[in-house]
């Protein structure tokens, strides 16, 4: 593990500033499950940026932090995981009060399936083809949360992004890096490249899957496993609309559709699930790519939700996970707005 | 498409638009018979998935109607409804589906004539658009 990171964690733990760390650790068979580490010696197995994303960090965090009993927790996560953590705190699934978020320049992750098939492989930030599709077009690959560990642009140090981050470093007698111009230049350069990739990918996605025929094509292979929803950090509902009992259409509805269309798909409601889901959660989608990584049918579900999310968030000038103070767009309103949507 | 009669689902809020529809009826205003009303307690009760469901099941148009801004029986429901509706329209648009088949209108309990006008207008618009292709799609 990175030496600065070890230094921060060791100091913070031994001084009692934090009582535990959430970080992926190396498991058997090149696996990297999340772990809650409370003993410095157990840090040896920690692997903050594993080559694959196993469980989304925000999901791991939400699984136990709704009411932290005592002490502070440092969560070491990728930028998209930090951003979904912030969304989940707005959705009241994570209480950020006693959690510090540390992130790093993210190299991206390799596709889970390739990893499982080929064994150990490393993502290479400078060769997009080694990365998952949403990592290739990720423009928020750094700087989220309270502290960011930076290893590019000649930097090898920690940048503090919030007052809380500053406070932690101060109390540990450490200094945040202030000379960040080269690192910022590096980030801007990569962002530009990624934006280009994203524009191209969105264009080809639209071309292939636009309209009813396009969507039918995109989702004809969907096996309704709902893995995309299960692994998504934002879809936290205990009972999803699509699984509600009164949601199930009666046989007569299937028959009627079958009479009208000549035949009707079973299991039904594939498109309803995906469109309804996008209407529910696209505003908070952080484009982490978990859904697409999990899809057994290779449906570009992450890219689709992310594309839709770009358009829905634009309505409210919202950006998922950007600022903990920005209210969720659906939990607030302005008296005078959106008049073009009412007739 | 001579004999195409649009089928439109209307989610009408109990306190304003449903009462407005009632008034249009008791005032014997002539209206196209294309709207199937569904009473909801407030426009904010309409989850986007309900609209999506109607749309994908072949409804040629879906209307949500509620109290005018400022007049919601529950104070602010319609403001939230407007945001959700805008989001749904964006989703539908982004996916290249026909967002024009969805409409949000404010109709008060005393606006029987406005109810008539909205239904007429919307029915005509949908008639021009033709049947919703989702009705004939097998692999939804
Ligand atoms: S929809 Fe997919 S990309 Fe978006 S937050 Fe959920 S898992 Fe991540
Ligand atoms: S699709 Fe909607 S109801 Fe289902 S889990 Fe996601 S947010 Fe919840
Ligand atoms: S993970 Fe893939 S196959 Fe499973 S429900 Fe989602 S899109 Fe369909
Ligand atoms: S009660 Fe009519 S819109 Fe809320």
JSON list of N, CA and C and ligand atoms in Angstrom, two decimals, chain A residues 229 234-237 239-241 273 276-277 280-281, ligand 2:
[
{"chain": "A", "resi": 229, "resn": "UNK", "atom": "N", "xyz": [-29.56, -3.56, -10.66]},
{"chain": "A", "resi": 229, "resn": "UNK", "atom": "CA", "xyz": [-30.15, -2.84, -9.52]},
{"chain": "A", "resi": 229, "resn": "UNK", "atom": "C", "xyz": [-29.50, -3.29, -8.21]},
{"chain": "A", "resi": 234, "resn": "UNK", "atom": "N", "xyz": [-27.03, 3.29, -5.60]},
{"chain": "A", "resi": 234, "resn": "UNK", "atom": "CA", "xyz": [-28.14, 4.24, -5.44]},
{"chain": "A", "resi": 234, "resn": "UNK", "atom": "C", "xyz": [-29.47, 3.52, -5.23]},
{"chain": "A", "resi": 235, "resn": "UNK", "atom": "N", "xyz": [-29.65, 2.37, -5.84]},
{"chain": "A", "resi": 235, "resn": "UNK", "atom": "CA", "xyz": [-30.90, 1.61, -5.67]},
{"chain": "A", "resi": 235, "resn": "UNK", "atom": "C", "xyz": [-30.90, 0.91, -4.32]},
{"chain": "A", "resi": 236, "resn": "UNK", "atom": "N", "xyz": [-31.27, 1.64, -3.28]},
{"chain": "A", "resi": 236, "resn": "UNK", "atom": "CA", "xyz": [-31.20, 1.05, -1.95]},
{"chain": "A", "resi": 236, "resn": "UNK", "atom": "C", "xyz": [-32.56, 0.55, -1.46]},
{"chain": "A", "resi": 237, "resn": "UNK", "atom": "N", "xyz": [-33.63, 0.80, -2.24]},
{"chain": "A", "resi": 237, "resn": "UNK", "atom": "CA", "xyz": [-34.98, 0.46, -1.76]},
{"chain": "A", "resi": 237, "resn": "UNK", "atom": "C", "xyz": [-35.08, -1.00, -1.31]},
{"chain": "A", "resi": 239, "resn": "UNK", "atom": "N", "xyz": [-37.90, -2.61, -1.15]},
{"chain": "A", "resi": 239, "resn": "UNK", "atom": "CA", "xyz": [-38.81, -3.24, -2.10]},
{"chain": "A", "resi": 239, "resn": "UNK", "atom": "C", "xyz": [-38.89, -2.34, -3.32]},
{"chain": "A", "resi": 240, "resn": "UNK", "atom": "N", "xyz": [-38.39, -2.83, -4.41]},
{"chain": "A", "resi": 240, "resn": "UNK", "atom": "CA", "xyz": [-38.38, -2.06, -5.65]},
{"chain": "A", "resi": 240, "resn": "UNK", "atom": "C", "xyz": [-39.78, -2.08, -6.27]},
{"chain": "A", "resi": 241, "resn": "UNK", "atom": "N", "xyz": [-40.14, -1.00, -6.95]},
{"chain": "A", "resi": 241, "resn": "UNK", "atom": "CA", "xyz": [-41.49, -0.94, -7.54]},
{"chain": "A", "resi": 241, "resn": "UNK", "atom": "C", "xyz": [-41.79, -2.17, -8.41]},
{"chain": "A", "resi": 273, "resn": "UNK", "atom": "N", "xyz": [-39.14, -1.83, -16.24]},
{"chain": "A", "resi": 273, "resn": "UNK", "atom": "CA", "xyz": [-38.15, -1.87, -15.16]},
{"chain": "A", "resi": 273, "resn": "UNK", "atom": "C", "xyz": [-37.03, -0.86, -15.43]},
{"chain": "A", "resi": 276, "resn": "UNK", "atom": "N", "xyz": [-38.44, 2.89, -15.71]},
{"chain": "A", "resi": 276, "resn": "UNK", "atom": "CA", "xyz": [-38.88, 3.31, -14.37]},
{"chain": "A", "resi": 276, "resn": "UNK", "atom": "C", "xyz": [-37.70, 3.53, -13.45]},
{"chain": "A", "resi": 277, "resn": "UNK", "atom": "N", "xyz": [-36.73, 2.64, -13.54]},
{"chain": "A", "resi": 277, "resn": "UNK", "atom": "CA", "xyz": [-35.55, 2.77, -12.69]},
{"chain": "A", "resi": 277, "resn": "UNK", "atom": "C", "xyz": [-34.80, 4.06, -13.02]},
{"chain": "A", "resi": 280, "resn": "UNK", "atom": "N", "xyz": [-36.41, 6.93, -11.56]},
{"chain": "A", "resi": 280, "resn": "UNK", "atom": "CA", "xyz": [-36.24, 7.01, -10.12]},
{"chain": "A", "resi": 280, "resn": "UNK", "atom": "C", "xyz": [-34.86, 7.50, -9.71]},
{"chain": "A", "resi": 281, "resn": "UNK", "atom": "N", "xyz": [-33.82, 6.95, -10.35]},
{"chain": "A", "resi": 281, "resn": "UNK", "atom": "CA", "xyz": [-32.50, 7.14, -9.75]},
{"chain": "A", "resi": 281, "resn": "UNK", "atom": "C", "xyz": [-31.45, 7.79, -10.63]},
{"chain": "C", "resi": 2, "resn": "LIG", "atom": "S1", "xyz": [-35.71, 1.18, -9.39]},
{"chain": "C", "resi": 2, "resn": "LIG", "atom": "FE1", "xyz": [-36.66, 2.67, -8.05]},
{"chain": "C", "resi": 2, "resn": "LIG", "atom": "S2", "xyz": [-37.87, 1.47, -6.61]},
{"chain": "C", "resi": 2, "resn": "LIG", "atom": "FE2", "xyz": [-36.41, 0.07, -7.59]},
{"chain": "C", "resi": 2, "resn": "LIG", "atom": "S3", "xyz": [-34.67, 0.02, -6.20]},
{"chain": "C", "resi": 2, "resn": "LIG", "atom": "FE3", "xyz": [-34.22, 1.58, -7.77]},
{"chain": "C", "resi": 2, "resn": "LIG", "atom": "S4", "xyz": [-34.95, 3.50, -6.90]},
{"chain": "C", "resi": 2, "resn": "LIG", "atom": "FE4", "xyz": [-35.86, 1.84, -5.71]}
]
